PDB file of C-alpha atoms in Angstrom:
ATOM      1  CA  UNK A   1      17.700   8.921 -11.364  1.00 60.00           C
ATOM      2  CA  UNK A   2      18.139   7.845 -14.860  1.00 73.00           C
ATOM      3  CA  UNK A   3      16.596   4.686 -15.980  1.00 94.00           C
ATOM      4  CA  UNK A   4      18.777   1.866 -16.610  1.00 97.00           C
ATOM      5  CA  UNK A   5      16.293  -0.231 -18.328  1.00 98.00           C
ATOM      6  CA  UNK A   6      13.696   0.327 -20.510  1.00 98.00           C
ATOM      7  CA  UNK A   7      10.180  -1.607 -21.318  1.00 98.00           C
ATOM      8  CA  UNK A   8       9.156  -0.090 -24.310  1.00 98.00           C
ATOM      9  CA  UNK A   9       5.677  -1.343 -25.682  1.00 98.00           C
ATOM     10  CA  UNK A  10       6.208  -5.305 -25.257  1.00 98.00           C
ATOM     11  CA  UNK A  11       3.533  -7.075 -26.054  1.00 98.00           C
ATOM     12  CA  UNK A  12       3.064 -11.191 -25.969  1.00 98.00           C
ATOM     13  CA  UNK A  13       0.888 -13.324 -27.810  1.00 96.00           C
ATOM     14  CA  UNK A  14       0.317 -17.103 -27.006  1.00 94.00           C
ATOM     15  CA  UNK A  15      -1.688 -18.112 -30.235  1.00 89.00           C
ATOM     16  CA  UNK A  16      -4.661 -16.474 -29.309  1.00 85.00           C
ATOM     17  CA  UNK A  17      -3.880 -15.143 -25.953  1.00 94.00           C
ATOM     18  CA  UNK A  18      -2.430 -12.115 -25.178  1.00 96.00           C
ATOM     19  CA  UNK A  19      -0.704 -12.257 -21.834  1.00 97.00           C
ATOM     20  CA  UNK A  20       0.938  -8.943 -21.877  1.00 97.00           C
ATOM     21  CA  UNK A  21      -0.443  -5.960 -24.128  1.00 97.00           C
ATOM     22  CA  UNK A  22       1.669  -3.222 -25.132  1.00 98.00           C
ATOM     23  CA  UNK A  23       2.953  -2.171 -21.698  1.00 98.00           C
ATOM     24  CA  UNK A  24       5.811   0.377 -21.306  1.00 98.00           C
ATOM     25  CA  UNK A  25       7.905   1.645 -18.544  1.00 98.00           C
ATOM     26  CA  UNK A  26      11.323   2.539 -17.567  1.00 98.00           C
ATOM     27  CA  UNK A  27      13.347   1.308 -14.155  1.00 98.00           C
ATOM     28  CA  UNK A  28      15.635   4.000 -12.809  1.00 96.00           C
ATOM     29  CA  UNK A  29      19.061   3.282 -11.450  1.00 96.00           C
ATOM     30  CA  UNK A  30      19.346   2.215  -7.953  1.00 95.00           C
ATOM     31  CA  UNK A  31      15.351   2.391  -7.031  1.00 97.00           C
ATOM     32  CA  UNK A  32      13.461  -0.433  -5.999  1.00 98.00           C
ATOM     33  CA  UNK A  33      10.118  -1.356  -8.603  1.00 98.00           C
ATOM     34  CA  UNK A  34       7.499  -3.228  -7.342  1.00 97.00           C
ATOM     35  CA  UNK A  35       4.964  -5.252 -10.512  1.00 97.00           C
ATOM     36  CA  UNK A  36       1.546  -6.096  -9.016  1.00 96.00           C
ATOM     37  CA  UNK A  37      -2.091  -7.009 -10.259  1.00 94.00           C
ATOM     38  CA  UNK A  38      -4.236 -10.098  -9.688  1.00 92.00           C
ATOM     39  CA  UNK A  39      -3.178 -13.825 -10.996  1.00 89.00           C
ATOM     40  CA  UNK A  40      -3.169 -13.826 -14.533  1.00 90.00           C
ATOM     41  CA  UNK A  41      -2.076 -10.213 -15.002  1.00 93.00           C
ATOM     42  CA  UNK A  42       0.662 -11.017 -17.242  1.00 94.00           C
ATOM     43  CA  UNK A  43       3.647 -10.504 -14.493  1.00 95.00           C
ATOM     44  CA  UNK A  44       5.401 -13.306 -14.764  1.00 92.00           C
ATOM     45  CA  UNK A  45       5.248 -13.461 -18.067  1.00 95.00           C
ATOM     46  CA  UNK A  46       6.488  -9.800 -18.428  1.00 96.00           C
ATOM     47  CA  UNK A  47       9.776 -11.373 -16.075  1.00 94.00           C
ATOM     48  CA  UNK A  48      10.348 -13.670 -18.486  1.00 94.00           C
ATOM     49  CA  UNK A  49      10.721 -10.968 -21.531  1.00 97.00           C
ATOM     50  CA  UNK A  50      12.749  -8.776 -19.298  1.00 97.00           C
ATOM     51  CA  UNK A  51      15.285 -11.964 -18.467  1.00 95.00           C
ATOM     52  CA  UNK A  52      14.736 -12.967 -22.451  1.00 96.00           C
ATOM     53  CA  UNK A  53      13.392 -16.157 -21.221  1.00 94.00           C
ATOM     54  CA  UNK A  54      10.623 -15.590 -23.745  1.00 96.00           C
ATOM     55  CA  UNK A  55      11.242 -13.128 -27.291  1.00 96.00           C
ATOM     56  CA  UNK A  56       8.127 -10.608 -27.471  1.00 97.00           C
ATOM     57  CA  UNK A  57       6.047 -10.136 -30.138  1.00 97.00           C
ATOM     58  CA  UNK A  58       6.156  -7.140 -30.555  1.00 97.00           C
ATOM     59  CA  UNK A  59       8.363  -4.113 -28.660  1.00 98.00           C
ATOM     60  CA  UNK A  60      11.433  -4.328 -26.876  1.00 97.00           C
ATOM     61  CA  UNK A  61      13.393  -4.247 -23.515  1.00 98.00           C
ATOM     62  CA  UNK A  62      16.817  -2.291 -23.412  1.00 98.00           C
ATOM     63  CA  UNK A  63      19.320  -2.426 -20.896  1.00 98.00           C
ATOM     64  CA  UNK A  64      21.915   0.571 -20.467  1.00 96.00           C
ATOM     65  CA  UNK A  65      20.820   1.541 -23.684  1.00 93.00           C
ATOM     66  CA  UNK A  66      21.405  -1.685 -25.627  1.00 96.00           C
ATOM     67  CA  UNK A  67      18.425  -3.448 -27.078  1.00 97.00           C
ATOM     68  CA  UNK A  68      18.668  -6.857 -24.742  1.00 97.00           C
ATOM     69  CA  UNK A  69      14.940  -8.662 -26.457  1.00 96.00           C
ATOM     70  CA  UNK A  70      15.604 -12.150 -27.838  1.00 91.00           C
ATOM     71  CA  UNK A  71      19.009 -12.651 -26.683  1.00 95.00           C
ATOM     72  CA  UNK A  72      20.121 -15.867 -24.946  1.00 95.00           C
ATOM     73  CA  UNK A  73      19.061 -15.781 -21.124  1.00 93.00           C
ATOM     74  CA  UNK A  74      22.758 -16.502 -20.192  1.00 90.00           C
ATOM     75  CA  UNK A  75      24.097 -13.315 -21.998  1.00 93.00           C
ATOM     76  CA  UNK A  76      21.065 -11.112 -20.620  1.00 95.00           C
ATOM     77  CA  UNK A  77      22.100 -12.203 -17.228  1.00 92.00           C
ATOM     78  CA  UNK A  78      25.652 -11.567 -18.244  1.00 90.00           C
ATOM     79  CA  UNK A  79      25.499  -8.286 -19.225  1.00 94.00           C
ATOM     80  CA  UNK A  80      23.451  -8.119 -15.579  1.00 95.00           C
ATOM     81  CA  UNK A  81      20.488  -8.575 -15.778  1.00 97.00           C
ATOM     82  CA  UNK A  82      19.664 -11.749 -13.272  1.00 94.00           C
ATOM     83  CA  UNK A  83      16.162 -13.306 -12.550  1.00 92.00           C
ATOM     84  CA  UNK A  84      15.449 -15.370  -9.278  1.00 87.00           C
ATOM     85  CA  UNK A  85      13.446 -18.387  -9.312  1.00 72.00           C
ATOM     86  CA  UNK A  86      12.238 -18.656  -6.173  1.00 61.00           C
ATOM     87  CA  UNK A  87      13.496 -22.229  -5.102  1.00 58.00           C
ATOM     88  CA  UNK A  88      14.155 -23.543  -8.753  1.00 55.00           C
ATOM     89  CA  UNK A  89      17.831 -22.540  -8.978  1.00 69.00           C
ATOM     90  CA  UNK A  90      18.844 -24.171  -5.528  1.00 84.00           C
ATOM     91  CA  UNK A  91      20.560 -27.287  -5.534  1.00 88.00           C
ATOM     92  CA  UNK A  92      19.375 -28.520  -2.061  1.00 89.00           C
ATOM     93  CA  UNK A  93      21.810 -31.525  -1.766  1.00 91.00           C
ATOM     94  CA  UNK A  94      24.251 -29.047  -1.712  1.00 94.00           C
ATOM     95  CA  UNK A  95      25.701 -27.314   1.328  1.00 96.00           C
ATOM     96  CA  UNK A  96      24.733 -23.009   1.549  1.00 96.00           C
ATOM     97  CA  UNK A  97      28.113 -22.246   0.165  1.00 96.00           C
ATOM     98  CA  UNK A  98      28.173 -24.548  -2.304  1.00 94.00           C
ATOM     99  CA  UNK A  99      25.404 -23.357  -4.184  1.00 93.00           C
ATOM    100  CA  UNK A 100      26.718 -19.310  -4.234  1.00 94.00           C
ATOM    101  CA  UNK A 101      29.847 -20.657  -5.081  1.00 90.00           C
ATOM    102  CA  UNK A 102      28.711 -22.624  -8.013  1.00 87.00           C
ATOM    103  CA  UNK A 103      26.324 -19.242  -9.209  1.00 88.00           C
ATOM    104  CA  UNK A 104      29.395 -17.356  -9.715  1.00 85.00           C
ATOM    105  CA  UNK A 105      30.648 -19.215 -12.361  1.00 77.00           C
ATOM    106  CA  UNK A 106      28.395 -17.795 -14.875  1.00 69.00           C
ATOM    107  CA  UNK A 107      30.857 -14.743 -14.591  1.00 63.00           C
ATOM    108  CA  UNK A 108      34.140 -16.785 -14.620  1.00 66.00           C
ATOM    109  CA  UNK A 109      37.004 -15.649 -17.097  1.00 60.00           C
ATOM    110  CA  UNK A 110      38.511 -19.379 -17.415  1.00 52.00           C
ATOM    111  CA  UNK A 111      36.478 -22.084 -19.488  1.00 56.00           C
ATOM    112  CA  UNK A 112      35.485 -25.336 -18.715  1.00 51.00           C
ATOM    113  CA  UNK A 113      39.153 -26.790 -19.704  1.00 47.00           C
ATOM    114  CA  UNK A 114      41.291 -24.388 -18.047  1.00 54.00           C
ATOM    115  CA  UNK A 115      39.000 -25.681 -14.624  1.00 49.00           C
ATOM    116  CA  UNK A 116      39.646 -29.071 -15.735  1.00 55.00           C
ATOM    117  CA  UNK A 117      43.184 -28.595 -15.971  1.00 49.00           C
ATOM    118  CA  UNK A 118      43.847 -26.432 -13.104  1.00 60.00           C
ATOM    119  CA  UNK A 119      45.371 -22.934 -15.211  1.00 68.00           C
ATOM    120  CA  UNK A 120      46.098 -19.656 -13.352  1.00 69.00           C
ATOM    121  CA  UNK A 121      43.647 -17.955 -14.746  1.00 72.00           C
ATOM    122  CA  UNK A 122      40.909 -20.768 -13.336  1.00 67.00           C
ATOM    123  CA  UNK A 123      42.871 -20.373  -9.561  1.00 72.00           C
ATOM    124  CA  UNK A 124      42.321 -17.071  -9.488  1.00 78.00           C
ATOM    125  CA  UNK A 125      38.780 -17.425 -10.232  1.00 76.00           C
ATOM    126  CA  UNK A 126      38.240 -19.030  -7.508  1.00 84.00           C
ATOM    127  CA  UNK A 127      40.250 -17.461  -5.068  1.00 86.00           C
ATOM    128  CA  UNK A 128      38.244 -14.003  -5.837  1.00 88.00           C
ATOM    129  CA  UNK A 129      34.401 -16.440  -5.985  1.00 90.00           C
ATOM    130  CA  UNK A 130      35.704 -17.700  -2.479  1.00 91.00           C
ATOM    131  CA  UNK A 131      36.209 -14.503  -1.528  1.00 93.00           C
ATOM    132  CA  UNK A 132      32.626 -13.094  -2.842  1.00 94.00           C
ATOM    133  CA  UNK A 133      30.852 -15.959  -1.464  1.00 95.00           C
ATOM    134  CA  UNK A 134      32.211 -15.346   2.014  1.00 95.00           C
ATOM    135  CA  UNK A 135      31.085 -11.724   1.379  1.00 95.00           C
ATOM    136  CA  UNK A 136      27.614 -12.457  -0.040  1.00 95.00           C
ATOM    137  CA  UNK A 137      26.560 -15.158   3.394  1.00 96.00           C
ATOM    138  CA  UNK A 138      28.232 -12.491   5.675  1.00 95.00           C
ATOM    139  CA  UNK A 139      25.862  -9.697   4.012  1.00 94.00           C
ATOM    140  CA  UNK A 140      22.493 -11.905   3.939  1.00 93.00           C
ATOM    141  CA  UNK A 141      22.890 -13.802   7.601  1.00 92.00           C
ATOM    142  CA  UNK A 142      24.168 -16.662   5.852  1.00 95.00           C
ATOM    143  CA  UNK A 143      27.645 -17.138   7.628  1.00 95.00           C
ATOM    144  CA  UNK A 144      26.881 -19.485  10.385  1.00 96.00           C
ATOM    145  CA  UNK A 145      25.043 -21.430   7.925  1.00 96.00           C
ATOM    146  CA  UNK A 146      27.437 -22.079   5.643  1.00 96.00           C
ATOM    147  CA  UNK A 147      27.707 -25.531   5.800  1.00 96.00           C
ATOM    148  CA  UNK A 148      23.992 -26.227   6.203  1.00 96.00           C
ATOM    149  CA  UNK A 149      22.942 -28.427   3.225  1.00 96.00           C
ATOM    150  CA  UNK A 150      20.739 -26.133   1.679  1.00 93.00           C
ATOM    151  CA  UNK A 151      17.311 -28.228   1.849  1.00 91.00           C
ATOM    152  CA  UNK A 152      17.218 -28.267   4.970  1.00 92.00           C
ATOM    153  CA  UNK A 153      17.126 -24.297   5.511  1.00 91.00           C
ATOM    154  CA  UNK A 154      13.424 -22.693   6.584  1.00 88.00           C
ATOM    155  CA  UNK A 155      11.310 -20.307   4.096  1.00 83.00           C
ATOM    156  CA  UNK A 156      13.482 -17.124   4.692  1.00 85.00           C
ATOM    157  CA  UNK A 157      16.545 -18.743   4.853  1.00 89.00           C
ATOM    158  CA  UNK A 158      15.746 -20.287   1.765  1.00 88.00           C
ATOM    159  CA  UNK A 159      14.898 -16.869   0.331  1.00 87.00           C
ATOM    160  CA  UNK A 160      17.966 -15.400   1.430  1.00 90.00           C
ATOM    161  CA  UNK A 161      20.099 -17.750  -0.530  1.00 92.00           C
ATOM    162  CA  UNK A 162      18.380 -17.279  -3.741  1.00 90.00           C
ATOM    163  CA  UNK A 163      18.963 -14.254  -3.657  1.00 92.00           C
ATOM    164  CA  UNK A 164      22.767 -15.065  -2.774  1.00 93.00           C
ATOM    165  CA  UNK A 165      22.936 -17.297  -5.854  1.00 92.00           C
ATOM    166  CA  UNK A 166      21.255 -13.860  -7.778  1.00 91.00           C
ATOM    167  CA  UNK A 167      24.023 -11.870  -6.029  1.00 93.00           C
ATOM    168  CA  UNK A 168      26.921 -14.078  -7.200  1.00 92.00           C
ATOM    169  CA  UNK A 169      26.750 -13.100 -11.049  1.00 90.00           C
ATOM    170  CA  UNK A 170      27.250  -9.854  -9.825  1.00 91.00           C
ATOM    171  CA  UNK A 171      24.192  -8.436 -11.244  1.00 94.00           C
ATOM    172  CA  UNK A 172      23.132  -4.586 -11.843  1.00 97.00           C
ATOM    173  CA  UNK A 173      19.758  -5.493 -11.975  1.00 97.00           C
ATOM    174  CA  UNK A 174      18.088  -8.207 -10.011  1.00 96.00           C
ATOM    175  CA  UNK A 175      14.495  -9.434 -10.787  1.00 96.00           C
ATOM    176  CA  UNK A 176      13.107 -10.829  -7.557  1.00 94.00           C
ATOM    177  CA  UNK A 177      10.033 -13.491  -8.199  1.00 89.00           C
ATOM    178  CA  UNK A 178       7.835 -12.994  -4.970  1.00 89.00           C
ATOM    179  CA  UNK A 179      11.017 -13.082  -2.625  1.00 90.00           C
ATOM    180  CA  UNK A 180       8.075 -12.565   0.496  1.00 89.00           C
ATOM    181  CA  UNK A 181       6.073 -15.946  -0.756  1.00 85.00           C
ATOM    182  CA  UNK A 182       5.429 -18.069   2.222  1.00 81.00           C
ATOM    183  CA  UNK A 183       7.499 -16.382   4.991  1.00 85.00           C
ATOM    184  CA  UNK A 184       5.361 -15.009   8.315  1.00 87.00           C
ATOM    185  CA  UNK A 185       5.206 -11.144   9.297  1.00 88.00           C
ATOM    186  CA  UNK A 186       8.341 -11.169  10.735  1.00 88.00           C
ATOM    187  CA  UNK A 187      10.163 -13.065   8.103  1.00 87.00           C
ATOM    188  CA  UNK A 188       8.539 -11.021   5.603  1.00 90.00           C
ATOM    189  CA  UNK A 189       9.693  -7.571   7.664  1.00 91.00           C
ATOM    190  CA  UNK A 190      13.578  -9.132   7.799  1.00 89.00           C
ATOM    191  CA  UNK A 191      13.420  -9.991   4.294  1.00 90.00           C
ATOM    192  CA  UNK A 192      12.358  -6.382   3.105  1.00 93.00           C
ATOM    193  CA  UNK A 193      15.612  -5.040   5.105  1.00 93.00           C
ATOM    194  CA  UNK A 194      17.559  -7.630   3.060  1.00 92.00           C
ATOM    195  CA  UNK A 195      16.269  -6.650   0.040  1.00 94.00           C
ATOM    196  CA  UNK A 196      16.889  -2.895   0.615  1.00 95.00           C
ATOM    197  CA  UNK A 197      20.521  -3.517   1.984  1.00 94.00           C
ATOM    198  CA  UNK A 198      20.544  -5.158  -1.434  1.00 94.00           C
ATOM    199  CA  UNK A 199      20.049  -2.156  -3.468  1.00 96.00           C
ATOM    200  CA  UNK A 200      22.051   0.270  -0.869  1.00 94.00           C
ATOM    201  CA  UNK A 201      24.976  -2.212  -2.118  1.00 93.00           C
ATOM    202  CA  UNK A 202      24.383  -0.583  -5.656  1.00 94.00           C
ATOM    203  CA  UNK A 203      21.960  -2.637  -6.972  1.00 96.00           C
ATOM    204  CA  UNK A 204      19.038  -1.970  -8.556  1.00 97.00           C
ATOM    205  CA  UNK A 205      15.607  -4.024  -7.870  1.00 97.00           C
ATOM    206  CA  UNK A 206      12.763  -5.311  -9.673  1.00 98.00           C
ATOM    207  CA  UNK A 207      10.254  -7.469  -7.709  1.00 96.00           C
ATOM    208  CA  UNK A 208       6.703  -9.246  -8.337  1.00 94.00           C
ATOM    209  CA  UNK A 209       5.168  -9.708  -5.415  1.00 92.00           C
ATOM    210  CA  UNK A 210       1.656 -10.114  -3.739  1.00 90.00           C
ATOM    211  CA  UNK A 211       2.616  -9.476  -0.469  1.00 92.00           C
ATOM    212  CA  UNK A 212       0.941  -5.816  -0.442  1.00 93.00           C
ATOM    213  CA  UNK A 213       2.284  -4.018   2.966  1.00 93.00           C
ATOM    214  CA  UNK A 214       6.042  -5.533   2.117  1.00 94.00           C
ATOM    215  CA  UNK A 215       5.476  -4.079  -1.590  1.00 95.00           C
ATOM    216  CA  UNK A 216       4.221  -0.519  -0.178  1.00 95.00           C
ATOM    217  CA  UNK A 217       7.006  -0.605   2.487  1.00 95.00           C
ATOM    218  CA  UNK A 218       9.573  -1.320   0.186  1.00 96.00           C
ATOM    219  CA  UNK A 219       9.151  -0.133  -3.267  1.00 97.00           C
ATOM    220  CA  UNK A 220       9.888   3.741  -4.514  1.00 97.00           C
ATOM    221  CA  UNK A 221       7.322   2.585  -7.615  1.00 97.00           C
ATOM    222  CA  UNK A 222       5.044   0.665  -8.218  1.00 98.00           C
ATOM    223  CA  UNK A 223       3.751  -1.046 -11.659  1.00 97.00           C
ATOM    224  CA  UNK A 224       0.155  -2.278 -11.412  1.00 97.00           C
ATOM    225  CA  UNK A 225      -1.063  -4.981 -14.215  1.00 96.00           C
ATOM    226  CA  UNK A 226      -4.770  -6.321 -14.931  1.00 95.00           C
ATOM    227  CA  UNK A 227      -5.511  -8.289 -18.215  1.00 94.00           C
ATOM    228  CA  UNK A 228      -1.907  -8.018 -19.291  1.00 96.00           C
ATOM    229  CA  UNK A 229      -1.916  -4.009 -19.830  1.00 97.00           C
ATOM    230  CA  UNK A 230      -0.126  -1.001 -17.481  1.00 97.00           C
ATOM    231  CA  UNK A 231      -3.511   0.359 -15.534  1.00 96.00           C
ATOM    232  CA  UNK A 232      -1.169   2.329 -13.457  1.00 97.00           C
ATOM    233  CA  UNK A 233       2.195   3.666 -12.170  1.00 97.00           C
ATOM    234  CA  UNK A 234       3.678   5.670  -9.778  1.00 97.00           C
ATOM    235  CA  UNK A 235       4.710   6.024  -6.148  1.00 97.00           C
ATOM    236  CA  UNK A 236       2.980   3.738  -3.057  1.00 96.00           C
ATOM    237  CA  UNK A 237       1.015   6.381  -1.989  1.00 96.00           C
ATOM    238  CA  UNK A 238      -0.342   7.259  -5.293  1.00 96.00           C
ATOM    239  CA  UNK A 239      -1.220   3.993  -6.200  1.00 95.00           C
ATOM    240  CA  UNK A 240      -3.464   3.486  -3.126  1.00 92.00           C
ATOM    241  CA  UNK A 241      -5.372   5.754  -4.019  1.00 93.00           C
ATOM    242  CA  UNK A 242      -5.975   4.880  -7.740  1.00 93.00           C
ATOM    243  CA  UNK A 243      -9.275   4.114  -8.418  1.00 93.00           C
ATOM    244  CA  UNK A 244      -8.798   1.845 -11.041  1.00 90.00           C
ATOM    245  CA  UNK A 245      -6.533   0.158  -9.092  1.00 92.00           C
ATOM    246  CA  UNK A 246      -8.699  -0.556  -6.020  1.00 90.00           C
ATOM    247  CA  UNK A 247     -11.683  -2.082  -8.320  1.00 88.00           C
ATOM    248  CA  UNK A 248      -9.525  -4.638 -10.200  1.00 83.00           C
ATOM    249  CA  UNK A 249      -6.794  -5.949  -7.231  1.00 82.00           C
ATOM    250  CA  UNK A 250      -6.138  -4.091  -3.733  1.00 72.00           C
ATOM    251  CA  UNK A 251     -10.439  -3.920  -2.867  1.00 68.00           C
ATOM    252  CA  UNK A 252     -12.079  -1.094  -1.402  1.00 49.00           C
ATOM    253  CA  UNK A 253     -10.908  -0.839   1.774  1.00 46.00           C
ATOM    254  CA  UNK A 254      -7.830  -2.337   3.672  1.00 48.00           C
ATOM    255  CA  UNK A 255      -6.256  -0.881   6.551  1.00 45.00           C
ATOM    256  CA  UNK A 256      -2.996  -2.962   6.387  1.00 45.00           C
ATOM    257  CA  UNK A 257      -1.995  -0.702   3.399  1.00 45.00           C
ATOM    258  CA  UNK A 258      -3.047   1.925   4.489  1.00 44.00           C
ATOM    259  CA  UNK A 259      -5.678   2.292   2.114  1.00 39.00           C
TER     260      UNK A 259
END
């Protein structure tokens, strides 16, 4: 698999602080990459340099081989790379569909006007987001829900429509922020099949997460992080059995990962 985008030494300094120390890795197309490591590790911060939420200080992130660091967020997650925010990007007055339908306008050929006045070009935009939406519920469960107004949906139905909304800018990559938080085992077991039916649609898939048998059941890699620095990579099975990854987050011993 070749990678698709690249983390090459990004490091970030808050005045005296530095939250993530020269860390470097690559994401292959069409895998699924799992970041881990205790609070405070630097992961979310390291999200936010990949999504150019934050520049670095030093280093730099590339996507398809274009240098993507301090760019605006919107024209990262145009070029498609797209960051989930847990429940921060739902509009929960609105209805399921509304929301998806309103995501896809971030990819919309027809500006602001030609909405306002009703052009061809604006028609057929939404003709063809109609048509995604439709596609997107069907795909995540959402269908029969549809109307639902969207604050009113449980834990993994809310976690299925973010990831709807993340689906609707048509993304290539899609950075999931702990898409397992708060669900039960058997939420957390259907959400792992959504999330892989994700990437079988062509998608590739970055997640933080501290759910630890969803991350070894669902991720071909696995980036650890302690103290905002790499302490290890590599597949689930190798990572279980890292030493230095046992003695600063997963503990000694732990049957439910099969450690």
């Amino acid at each position: 698999m070749a990678p698709i985008l690249t983390v090459t030494n990004l490091t970030k300094k808050f005045s005296g602080l530095v939250a993530v120390n020269d860390v470097s890795f690559s994401l292959n197309q069409g895998e699924i990459l799992a970041v881990i490591g205790p609070n405070g590790a630097g992961k979310s911060t390291l999200f936010k340099l990949i999504s150019s939420f934050l520049r670095p200080t030093t280093g730099k992130v590339t996507f398809e081989g274009e240098t993507i660091s301090g760019r605006a967020p919107h024209a990262v997650a145009r070029k498609g790379v797209v960051r989930t925010f847990q429940e921060a990007t739902i509009f929960k007055a609105l209805s399921v569909r509304d929301n998806v339908l309103v995501a896809h306008h971030l990819r919309s050929r027809a500006g602001l006007a030609g909405f306002f006045l009703g052009t061809t070009r604006a028609r057929a935009d939404e003709a063809e987001f109609a048509r995604s939406t439709d596609d997107i519920l069907g795909f995540l469960g959402l269908k029969d829900l549809a109307d639902a107004e969207a604050g009113s949906l449980p834990q993994g139905h809310l976690r299925a429509l973010g990831i709807a909304i993340g689906l609707a800018t048509n993304p290539k990559v899609l950075l999931l922020d702990e898409p397992f938080a708060g669900m039960n085992h058997d939420e957390t077991m259907r959400a792992v099949q959504l999330v892989k039916g994700v990437r079988d649609r062509g998608v590739t898939v970055m997640l933080v997460e501290h759910d630890m048998p969803a991350v070894m059941k669902i991720s071909d890699r696995i980036v650890v992080l302690n103290f905002g620095q790499k302490i290890a990579e590599g597949t689930p099975s190798e990572i279980q059995r890292n030493q230095a990854v046992i003695d600063a987050y997963l503990g000694s011993e732990d049957e439910s990962i099969g450690i």
